[in-house]
Coordinates of C-alpha atoms and ligand atoms in Angstrom, one line a residue:
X1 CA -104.7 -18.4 64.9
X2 CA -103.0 -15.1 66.3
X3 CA -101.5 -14.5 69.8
X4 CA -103.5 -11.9 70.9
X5 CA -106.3 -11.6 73.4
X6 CA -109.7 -12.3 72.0
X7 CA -110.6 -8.9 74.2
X8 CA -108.2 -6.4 72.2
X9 CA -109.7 -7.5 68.9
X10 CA -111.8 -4.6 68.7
X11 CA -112.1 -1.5 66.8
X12 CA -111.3 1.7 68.7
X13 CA -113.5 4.5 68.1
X14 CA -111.7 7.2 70.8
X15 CA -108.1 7.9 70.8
X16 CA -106.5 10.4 73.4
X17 CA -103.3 12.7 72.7
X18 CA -100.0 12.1 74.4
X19 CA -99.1 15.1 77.1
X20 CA -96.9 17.9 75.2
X21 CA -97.0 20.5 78.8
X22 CA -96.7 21.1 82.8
X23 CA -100.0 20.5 83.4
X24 CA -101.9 21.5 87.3
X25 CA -104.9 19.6 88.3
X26 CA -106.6 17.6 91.7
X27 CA -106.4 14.5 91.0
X28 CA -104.4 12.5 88.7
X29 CA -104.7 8.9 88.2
X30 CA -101.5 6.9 86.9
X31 CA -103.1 4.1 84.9
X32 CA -105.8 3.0 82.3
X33 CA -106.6 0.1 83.2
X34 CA -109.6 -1.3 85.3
X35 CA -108.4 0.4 88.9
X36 CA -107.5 3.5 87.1
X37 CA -110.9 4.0 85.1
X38 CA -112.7 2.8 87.9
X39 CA -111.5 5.4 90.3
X40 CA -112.1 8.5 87.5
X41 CA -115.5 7.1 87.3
X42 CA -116.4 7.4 90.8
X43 CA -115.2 11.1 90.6
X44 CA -116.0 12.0 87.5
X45 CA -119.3 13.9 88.8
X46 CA -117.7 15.9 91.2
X47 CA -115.9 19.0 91.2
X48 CA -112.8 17.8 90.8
X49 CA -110.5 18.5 87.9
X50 CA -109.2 14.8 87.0
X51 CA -106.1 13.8 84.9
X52 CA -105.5 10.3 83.7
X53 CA -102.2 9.2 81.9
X54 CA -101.3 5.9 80.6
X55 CA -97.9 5.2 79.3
X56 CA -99.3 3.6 76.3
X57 CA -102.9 3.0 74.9
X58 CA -105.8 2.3 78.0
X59 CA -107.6 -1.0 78.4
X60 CA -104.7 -2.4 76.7
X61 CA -102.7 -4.3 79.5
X62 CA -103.5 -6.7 82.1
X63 CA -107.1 -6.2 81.8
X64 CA -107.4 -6.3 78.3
X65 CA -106.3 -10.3 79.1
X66 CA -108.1 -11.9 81.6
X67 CA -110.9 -14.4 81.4
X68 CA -113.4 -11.3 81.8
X69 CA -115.5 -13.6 85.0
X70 CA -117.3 -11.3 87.7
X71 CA -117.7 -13.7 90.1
X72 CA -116.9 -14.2 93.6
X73 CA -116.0 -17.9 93.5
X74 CA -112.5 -17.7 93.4
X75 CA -110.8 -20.9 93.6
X76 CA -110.5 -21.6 97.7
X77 CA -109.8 -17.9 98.2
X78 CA -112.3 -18.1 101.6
X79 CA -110.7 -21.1 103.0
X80 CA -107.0 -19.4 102.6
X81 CA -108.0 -15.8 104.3
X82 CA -109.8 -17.7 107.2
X83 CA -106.4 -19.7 107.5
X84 CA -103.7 -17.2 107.8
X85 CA -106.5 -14.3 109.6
X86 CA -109.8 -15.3 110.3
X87 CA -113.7 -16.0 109.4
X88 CA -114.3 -12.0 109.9
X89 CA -111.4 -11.2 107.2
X90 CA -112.8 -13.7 105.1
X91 CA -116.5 -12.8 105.2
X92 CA -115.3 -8.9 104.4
X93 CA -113.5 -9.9 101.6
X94 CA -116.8 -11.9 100.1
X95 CA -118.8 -9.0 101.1
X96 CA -116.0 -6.7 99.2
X97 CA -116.2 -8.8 96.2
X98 CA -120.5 -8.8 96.0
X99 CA -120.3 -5.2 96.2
X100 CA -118.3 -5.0 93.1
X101 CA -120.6 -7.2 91.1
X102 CA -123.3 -5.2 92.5
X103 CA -121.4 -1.7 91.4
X104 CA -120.3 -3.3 87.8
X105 CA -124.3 -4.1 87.6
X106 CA -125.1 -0.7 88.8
X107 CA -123.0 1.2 86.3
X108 CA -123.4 -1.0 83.4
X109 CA -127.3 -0.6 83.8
X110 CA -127.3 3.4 84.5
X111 CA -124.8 3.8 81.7
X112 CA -126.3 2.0 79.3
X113 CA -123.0 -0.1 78.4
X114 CA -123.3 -2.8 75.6
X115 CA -120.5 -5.1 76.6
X116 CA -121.9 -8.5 76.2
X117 CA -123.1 -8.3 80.3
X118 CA -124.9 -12.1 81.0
X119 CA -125.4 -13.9 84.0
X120 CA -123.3 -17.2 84.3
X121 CA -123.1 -19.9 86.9
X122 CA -119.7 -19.8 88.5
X123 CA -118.6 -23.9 89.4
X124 CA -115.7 -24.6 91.4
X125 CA -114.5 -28.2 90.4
X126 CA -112.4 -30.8 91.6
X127 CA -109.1 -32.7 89.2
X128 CA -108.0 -35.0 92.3
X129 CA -109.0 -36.1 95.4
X130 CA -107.2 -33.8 97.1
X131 CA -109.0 -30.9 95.1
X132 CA -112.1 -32.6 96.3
X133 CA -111.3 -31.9 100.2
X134 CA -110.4 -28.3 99.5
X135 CA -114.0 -27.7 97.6
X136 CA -115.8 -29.4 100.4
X137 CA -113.5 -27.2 102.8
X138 CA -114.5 -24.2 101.1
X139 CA -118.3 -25.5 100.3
X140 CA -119.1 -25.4 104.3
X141 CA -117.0 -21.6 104.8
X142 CA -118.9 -20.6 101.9
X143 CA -122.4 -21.6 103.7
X144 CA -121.2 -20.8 107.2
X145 CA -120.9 -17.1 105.7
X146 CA -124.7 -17.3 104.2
X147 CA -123.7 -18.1 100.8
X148 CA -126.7 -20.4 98.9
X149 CA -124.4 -23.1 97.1
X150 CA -125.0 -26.1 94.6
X151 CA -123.0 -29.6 95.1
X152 CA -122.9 -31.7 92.6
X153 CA -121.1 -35.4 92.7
X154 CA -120.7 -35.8 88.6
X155 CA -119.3 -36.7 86.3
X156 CA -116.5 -34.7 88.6
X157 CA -116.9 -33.4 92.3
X158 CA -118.1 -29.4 91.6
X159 CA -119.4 -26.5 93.8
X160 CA -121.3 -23.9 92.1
X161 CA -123.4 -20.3 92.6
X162 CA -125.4 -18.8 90.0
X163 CA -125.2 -15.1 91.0
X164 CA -122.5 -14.7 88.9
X165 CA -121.3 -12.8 85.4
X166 CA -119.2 -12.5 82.7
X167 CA -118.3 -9.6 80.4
X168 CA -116.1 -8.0 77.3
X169 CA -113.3 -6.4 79.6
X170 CA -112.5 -4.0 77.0
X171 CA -116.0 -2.8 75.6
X172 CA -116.8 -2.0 79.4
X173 CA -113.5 0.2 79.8
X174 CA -114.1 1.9 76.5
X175 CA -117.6 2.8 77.1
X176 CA -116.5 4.0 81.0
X177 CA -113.2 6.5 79.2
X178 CA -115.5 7.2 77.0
X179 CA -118.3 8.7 79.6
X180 CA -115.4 10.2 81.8
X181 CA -113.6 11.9 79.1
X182 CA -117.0 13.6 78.1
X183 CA -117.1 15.0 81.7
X184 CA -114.2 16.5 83.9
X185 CA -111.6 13.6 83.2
X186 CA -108.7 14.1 80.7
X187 CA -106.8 11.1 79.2
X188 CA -103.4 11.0 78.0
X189 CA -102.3 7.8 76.3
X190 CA -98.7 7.4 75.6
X191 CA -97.2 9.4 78.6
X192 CA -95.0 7.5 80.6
X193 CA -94.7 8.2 83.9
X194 CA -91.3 8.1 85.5
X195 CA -91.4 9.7 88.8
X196 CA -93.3 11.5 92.1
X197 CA -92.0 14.0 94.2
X198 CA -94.0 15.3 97.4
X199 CA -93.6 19.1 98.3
X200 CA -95.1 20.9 100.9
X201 CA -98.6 19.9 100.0
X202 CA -98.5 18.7 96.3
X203 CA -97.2 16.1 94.1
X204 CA -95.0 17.0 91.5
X205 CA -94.8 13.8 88.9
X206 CA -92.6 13.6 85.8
X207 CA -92.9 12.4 82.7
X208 CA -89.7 13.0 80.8
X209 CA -89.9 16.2 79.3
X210 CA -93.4 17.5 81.3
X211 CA -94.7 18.0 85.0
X212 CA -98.1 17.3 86.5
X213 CA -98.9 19.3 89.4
X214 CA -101.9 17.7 91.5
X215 CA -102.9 16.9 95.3
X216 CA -103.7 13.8 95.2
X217 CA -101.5 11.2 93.2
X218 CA -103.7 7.4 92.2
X219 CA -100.9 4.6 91.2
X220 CA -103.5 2.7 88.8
X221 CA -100.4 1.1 87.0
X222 CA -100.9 -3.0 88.5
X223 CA -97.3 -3.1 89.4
X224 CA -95.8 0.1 91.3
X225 CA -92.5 1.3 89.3
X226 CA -91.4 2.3 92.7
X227 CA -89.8 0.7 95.3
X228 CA -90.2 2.7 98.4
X229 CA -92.2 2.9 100.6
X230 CA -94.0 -0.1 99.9
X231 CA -91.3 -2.0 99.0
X232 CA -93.5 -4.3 96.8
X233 CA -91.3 -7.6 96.0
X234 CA -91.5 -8.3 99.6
X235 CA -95.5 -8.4 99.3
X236 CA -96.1 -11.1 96.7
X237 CA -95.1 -12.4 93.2
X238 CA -96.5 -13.1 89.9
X239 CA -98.4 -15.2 88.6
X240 CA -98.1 -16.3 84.9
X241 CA -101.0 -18.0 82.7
X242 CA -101.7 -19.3 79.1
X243 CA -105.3 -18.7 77.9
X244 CA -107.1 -19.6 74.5
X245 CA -110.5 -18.7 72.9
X246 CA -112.0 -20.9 70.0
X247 CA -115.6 -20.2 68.1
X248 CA -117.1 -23.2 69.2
X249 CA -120.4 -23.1 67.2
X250 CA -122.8 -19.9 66.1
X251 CA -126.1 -18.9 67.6
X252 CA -126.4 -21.8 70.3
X253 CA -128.0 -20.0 73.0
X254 CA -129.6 -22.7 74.7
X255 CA -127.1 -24.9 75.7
X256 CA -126.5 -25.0 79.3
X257 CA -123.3 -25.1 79.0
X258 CA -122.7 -21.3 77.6
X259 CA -124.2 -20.4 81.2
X260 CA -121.5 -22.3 82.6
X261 CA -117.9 -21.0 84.0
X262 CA -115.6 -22.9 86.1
X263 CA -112.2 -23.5 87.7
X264 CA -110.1 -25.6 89.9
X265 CA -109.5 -24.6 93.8
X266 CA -105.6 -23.2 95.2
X267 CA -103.7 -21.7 92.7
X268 CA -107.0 -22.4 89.6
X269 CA -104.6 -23.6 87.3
X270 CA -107.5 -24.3 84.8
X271 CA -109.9 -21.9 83.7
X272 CA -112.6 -22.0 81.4
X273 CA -116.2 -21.1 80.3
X274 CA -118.0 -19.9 77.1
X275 CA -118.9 -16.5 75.9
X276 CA -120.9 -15.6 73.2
X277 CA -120.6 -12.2 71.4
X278 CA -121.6 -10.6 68.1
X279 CA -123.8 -14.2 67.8
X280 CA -120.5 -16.1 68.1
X281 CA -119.9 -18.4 70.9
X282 CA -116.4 -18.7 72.1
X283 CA -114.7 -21.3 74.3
X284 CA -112.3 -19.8 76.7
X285 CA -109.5 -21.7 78.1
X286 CA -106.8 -21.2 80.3
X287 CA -104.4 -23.9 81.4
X288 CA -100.6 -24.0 82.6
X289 CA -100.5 -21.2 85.1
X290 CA -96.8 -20.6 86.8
X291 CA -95.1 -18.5 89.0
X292 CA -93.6 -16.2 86.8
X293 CA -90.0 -17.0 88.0
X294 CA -90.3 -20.6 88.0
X295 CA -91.0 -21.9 84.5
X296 CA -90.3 -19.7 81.7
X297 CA -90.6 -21.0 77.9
X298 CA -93.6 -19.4 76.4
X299 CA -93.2 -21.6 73.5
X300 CA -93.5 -25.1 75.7
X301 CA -96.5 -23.5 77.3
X302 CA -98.4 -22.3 74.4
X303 CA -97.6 -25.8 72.7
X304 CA -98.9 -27.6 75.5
X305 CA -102.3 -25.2 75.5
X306 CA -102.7 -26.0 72.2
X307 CA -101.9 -30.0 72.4
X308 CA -104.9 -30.1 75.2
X309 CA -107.3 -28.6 73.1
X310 CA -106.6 -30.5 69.9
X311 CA -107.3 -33.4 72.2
X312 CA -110.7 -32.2 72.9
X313 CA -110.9 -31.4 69.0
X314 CA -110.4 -27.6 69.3
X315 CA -108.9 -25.3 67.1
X316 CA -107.6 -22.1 69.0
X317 CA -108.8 -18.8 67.1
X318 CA -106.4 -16.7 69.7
X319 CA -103.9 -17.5 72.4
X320 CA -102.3 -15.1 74.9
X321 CA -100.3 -14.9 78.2
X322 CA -101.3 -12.8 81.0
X323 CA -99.6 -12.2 84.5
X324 CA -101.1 -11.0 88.0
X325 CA -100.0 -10.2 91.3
X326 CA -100.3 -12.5 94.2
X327 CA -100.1 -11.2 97.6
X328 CA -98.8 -13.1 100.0
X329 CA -101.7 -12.8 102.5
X330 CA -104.4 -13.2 99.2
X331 CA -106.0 -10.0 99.6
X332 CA -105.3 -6.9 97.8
X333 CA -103.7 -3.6 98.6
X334 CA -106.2 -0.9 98.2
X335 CA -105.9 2.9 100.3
X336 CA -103.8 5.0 101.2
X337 CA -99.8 4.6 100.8
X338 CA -99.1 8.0 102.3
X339 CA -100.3 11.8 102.4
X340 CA -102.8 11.9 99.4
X341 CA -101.1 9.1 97.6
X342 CA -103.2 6.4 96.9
X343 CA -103.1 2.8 95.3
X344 CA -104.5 -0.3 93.9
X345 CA -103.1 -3.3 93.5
X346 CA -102.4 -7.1 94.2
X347 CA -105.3 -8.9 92.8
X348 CA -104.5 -12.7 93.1
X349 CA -106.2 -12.9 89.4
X350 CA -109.5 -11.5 90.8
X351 CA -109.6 -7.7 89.6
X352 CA -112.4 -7.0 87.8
X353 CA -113.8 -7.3 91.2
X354 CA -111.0 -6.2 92.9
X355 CA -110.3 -3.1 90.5
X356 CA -113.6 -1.8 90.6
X357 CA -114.4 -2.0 94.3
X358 CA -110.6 -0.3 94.6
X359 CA -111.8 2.7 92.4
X360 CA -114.8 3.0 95.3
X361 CA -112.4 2.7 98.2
X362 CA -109.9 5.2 96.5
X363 CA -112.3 7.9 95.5
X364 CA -114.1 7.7 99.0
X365 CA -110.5 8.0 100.6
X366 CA -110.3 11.5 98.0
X367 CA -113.9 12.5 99.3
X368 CA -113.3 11.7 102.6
X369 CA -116.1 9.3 102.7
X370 CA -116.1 6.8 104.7
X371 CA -115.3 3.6 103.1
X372 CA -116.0 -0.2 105.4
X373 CA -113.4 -2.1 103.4
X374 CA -110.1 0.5 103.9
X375 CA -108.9 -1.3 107.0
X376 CA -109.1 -4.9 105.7
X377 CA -107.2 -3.4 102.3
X378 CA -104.8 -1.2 103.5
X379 CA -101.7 -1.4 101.7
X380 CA -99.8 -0.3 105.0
X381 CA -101.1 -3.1 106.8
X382 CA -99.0 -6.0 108.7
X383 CA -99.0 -9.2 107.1
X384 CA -98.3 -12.5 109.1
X385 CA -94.8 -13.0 109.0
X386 CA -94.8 -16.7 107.7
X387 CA -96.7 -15.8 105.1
X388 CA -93.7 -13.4 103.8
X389 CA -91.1 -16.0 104.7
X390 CA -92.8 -18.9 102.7
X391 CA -93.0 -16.8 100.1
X392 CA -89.1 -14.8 100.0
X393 CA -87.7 -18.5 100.4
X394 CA -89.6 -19.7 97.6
X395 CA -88.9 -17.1 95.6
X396 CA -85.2 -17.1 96.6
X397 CA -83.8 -19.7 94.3
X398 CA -85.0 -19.0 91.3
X399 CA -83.8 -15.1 91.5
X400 CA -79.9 -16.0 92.9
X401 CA -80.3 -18.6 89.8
X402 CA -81.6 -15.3 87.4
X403 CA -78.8 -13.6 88.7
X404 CA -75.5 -15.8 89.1
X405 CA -76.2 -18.3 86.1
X406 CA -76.3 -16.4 82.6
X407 CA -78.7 -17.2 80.6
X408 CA -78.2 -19.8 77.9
X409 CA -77.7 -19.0 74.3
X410 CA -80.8 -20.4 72.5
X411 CA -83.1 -20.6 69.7
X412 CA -79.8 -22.1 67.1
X413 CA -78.2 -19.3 68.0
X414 CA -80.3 -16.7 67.1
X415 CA -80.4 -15.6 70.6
X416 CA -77.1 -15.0 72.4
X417 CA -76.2 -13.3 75.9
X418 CA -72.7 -11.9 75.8
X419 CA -70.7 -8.8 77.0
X420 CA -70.0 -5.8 74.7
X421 CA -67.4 -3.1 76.4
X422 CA -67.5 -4.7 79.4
X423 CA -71.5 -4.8 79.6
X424 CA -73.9 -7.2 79.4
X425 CA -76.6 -7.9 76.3
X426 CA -79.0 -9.8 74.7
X427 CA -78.3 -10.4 71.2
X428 CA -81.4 -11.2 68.7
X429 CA -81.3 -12.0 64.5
X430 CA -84.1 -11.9 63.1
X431 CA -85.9 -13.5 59.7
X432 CA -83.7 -11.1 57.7
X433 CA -80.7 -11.9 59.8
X434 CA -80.8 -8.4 61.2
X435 CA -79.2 -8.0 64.7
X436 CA -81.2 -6.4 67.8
X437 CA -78.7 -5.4 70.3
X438 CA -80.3 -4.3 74.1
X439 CA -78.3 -4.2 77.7
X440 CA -79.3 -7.5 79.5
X441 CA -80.4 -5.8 82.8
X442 CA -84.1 -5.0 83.3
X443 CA -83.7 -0.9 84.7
X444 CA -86.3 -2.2 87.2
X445 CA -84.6 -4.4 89.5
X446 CA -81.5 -5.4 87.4
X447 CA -82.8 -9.5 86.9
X448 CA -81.5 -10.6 83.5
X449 CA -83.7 -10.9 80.8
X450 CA -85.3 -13.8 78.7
X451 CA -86.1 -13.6 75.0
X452 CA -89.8 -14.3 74.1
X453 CA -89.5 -16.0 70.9
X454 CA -93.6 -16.1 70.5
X455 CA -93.9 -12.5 71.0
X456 CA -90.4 -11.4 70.0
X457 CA -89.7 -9.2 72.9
X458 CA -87.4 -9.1 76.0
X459 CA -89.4 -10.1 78.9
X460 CA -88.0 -9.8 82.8
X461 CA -89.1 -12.9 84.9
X462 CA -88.7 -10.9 87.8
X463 CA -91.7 -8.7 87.6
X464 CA -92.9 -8.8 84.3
X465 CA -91.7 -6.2 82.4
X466 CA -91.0 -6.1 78.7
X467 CA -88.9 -5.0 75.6
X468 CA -89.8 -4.8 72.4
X469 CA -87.1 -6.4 69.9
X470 CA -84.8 -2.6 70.0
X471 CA -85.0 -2.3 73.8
X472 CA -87.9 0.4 74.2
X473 CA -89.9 -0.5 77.5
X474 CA -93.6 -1.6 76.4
X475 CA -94.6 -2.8 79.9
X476 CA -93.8 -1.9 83.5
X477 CA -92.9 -1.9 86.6
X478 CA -89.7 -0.6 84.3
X479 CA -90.1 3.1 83.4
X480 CA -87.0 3.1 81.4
X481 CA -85.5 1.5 77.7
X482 CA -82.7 -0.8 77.5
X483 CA -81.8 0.4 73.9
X484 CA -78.3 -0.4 73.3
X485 CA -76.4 2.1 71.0
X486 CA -75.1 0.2 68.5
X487 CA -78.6 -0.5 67.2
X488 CA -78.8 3.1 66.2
X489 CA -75.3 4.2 64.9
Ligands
FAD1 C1 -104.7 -15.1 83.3 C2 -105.5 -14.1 84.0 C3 -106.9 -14.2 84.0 C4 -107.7 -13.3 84.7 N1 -109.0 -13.4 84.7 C5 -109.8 -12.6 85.5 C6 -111.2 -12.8 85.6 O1 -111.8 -13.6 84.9 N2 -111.9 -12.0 86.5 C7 -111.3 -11.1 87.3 O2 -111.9 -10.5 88.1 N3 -109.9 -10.9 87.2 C8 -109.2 -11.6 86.3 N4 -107.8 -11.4 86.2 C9 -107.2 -10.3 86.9 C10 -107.3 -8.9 86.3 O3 -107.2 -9.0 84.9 C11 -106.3 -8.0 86.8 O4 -106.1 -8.1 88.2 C12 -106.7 -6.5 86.5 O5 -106.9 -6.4 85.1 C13 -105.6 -5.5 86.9 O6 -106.0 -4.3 86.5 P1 -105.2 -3.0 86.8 O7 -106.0 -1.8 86.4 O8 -104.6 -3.0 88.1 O9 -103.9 -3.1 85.8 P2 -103.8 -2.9 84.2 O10 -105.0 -3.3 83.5 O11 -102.5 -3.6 83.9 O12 -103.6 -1.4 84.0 C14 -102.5 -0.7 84.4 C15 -102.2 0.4 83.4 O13 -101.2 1.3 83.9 C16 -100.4 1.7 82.9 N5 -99.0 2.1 83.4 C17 -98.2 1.2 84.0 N6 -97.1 1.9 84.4 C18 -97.3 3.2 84.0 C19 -96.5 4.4 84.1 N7 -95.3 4.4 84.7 N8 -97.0 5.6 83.6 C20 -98.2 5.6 83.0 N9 -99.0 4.5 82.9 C21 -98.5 3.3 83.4 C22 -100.3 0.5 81.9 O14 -100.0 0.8 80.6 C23 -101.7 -0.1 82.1 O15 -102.6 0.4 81.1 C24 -107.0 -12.3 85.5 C25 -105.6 -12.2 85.5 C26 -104.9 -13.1 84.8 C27 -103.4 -13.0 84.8

């Protein structure tokens, strides 16, 4: 078993060069991941000189993790928007989501992409009683708004569609860089990006020893590293969940069940459905989902993934962790933030839908198309204020909690939090009793740290970003290291 996504075991046949000079160009997209590539794809015929960076390898974050569904049963998704807007919100936010599968259908036809694209059934299915009534909730919204769906009363309570998909996340990225880069799209891997500056009628954005020069500025980076103006912890949290695959048997093709993909209503805290590849058929499984503040031991929640599947007499061949954003209204920001800067973000674990139809939004915005889902999207918009109040007084505890209570020495004393010169670090030994030293403060939004002892790195329970063992910043919304001297002497 390894911890790594099933998705990023793949060979890479492309590989891009880090930026090494002040660069000019139109549009430059920060981000390789689904929104990013999406957007470059949309351009990538026009005449438009495009620039991509990604601060380390594309395809290789967030959506190189996910359960790779393209569906648009998403939990009670429908039921929530009606709630807090109403039916029109939620009926554009369905339409938003079928025109992404019809765009991933489009492209993945016209291109030609081999990514394992199949149709599979999408069930929504009940644990509890009280599941049950939120099913049947969203069962009759679903139908009011024209959707043909399936009820079935065993052996549990389910909902289900059929128009539905699943695909290899990373094979479809790949083949999309790979058609962009051969076109008027250049990729940088391995160019962090730490700041924008508007001028007069530019964008000047840094890396730290280059410039980029463009008009129009794409943040493609899941969270933004900046705080203003959107001033993004106010809008949502994350989201934290534990997934598995396991080779269930080989060349099984008729079972019904490989056509099958499912998940519990509110916050879908099981996931699960089969997907066969290279003649393998995988079971995918995702259990123990959190908010990211809440509940933090990776090695509790992996054990406990792995304790429900021996019970159903599975093995786990990989096991991963994967975080999202949710938004506290439960739809994403997409559009314009300002003057030619654009973003996409806030998926509530729904962006292989949401990321591509944010690329169309975004490059119509850039063409000055006109685009029917910018309103209900806009990342300027006002959200209902109870909504941000439920959400800052939940989130309020645990972060006083992160940031008055120290955290505890752990792991027999391998891990220790302490104060050197006046300063606080996190303190790691490793198998050879070797020392890590980094500053305990995540540059971000200065929470205190936690050590991942599955993954060996720092990880902030803030927002999600991480540290490898030395301090060096493998995963935003930080742009910067916490490398503490003393490691390199
Ligand atoms: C457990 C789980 C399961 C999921 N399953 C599904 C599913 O089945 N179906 C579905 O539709 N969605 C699913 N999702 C959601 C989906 O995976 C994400 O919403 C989506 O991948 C986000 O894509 P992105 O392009 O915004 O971000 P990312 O894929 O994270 O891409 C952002 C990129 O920006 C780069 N970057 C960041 N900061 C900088 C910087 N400063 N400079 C340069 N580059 C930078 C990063 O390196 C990264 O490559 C799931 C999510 C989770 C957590």
């Amino acid at each position: 078993m390894e911890y790594k996504s099933i998705w990023s075991d793949i060979k890479r046949e492309d590989s891009y060069s880090k930026l090494n000079e002040n660069i000019s160009c139109d549009v430059l997209i920060i981000g390789g991941g689904i929104t990013g590539i999406s957007t470059a794809y949309h351009l990538c015929d026009k005449d438009l000189k495009i620039v991509l960076v990604d601060r380390s390898i594309i395809t290789n974050s967030t959506s190189a993790k996910n359960t790779g569904k393209i569906t648009y049963l998403q939990g009670n998704i429908y039921s929530k928007i009606k709630n807090l807007y109403n039916l029109e919100k939620a009926k554009m936010y369905l339409n938003s989501q079928k025109e992404a599968i019809r765009l991933i259908d489009g492209i993945i036809n016209k291109e030609n992409i081999n990514c394992d694209y199949q149709k599979q059934k999408s069930i929504l299915f009940a644990t509890s009683l009280k599941e049950k009534k939120l099913i049947q909730k969203e069962k009759e919204l679903l139908t009011k708004m024209g959707i043909k769906v399936e009820e079935e009363k065993s052996p549990v309570y389910n909902i289900s569609v059929n128009d539905t998909y699943y695909f290899h996340p990373v094979k479809y990225l790949l083949s999309l860089a790979k058609i962009i880069s051969e076109k008027n799209v250049t990729i940088y891997e391995n160019t962090l990006i730490r700041n924008i500056e508007e001028k007069d009628n530019f964008y000047l954005t840094s890396t730290k020893n280059y410039k980029i020069k463009s008009k129009y500025v794409v943040i493609a980076t899941h969270y933004p590293f900046f705080l203003i103006p959107l001033f993004f912890p106010l809008k949502g949290y994350i989201e934290k969940s534990y997934l598995s695959a396991s080779l269930v048997n080989n060349n099984n093709n008729n079972n019904n069940n490989n056509y099958t993909s499912g998940i519990t209503p509110n916050k879908g805290s099981i996931s699960f459905r089969f997907h066969n590849t290279n003649n393998n058929n995988y079971f995918i499984y995702l259990n123990g989902t959190h908010k990211l503040m809440n509940k933090y031991n990776n090695r509790k929640n992996f054990n406990n993934l792995s304790n429900l599947l021996l019970k159903k007499n599975i093995i786990p061949n990989y096991m991963w962790s994967n975080c999202d954003i949710i938004t506290n209204d439960y739809l994403p920001y997409i559009g314009k933030v300002k003057n030619n800067l654009f973003i996409g973000t806030g998926y509530n674990t729904w962006g292989i839908t949401n990321g591509t139809i944010a690329g169309k939004i975004i490059s119509d915005l850039i063409l000055n198309n006109k685009n029917i889902y910018s309103d209900i999207f806009n990342p300027n918009r006002s959200t209902p204020l109870m909504s941000i109040l439920t959400d800052v007084i939940s989130s309020a505890k645990p972060y006083i909690e992160n940031k008055i209570i120290k955290n505890k020495n752990y792991l027999k004393g391998r891990v220790l939090f302490t104060k050197i010169k006046g300063k606080d670090v996190g303190i790691y030994y490793d198998d050879n009793n070797k020392k890590h030293i980094v500053y305990n403060k995540c540059p971000h939004l200065k929470c205190n740290l936690i050590f991942n002892e599955i993954e060996k790195t720092w990880d902030c329970p803030c927002h999600s970003s991480r540290f490898d063992l030395d301090g060096f910043c493998i995963k935003g919304p930080s742009n910067y290291d916490i490398t503490h001297k003393s490691n390199n002497p």
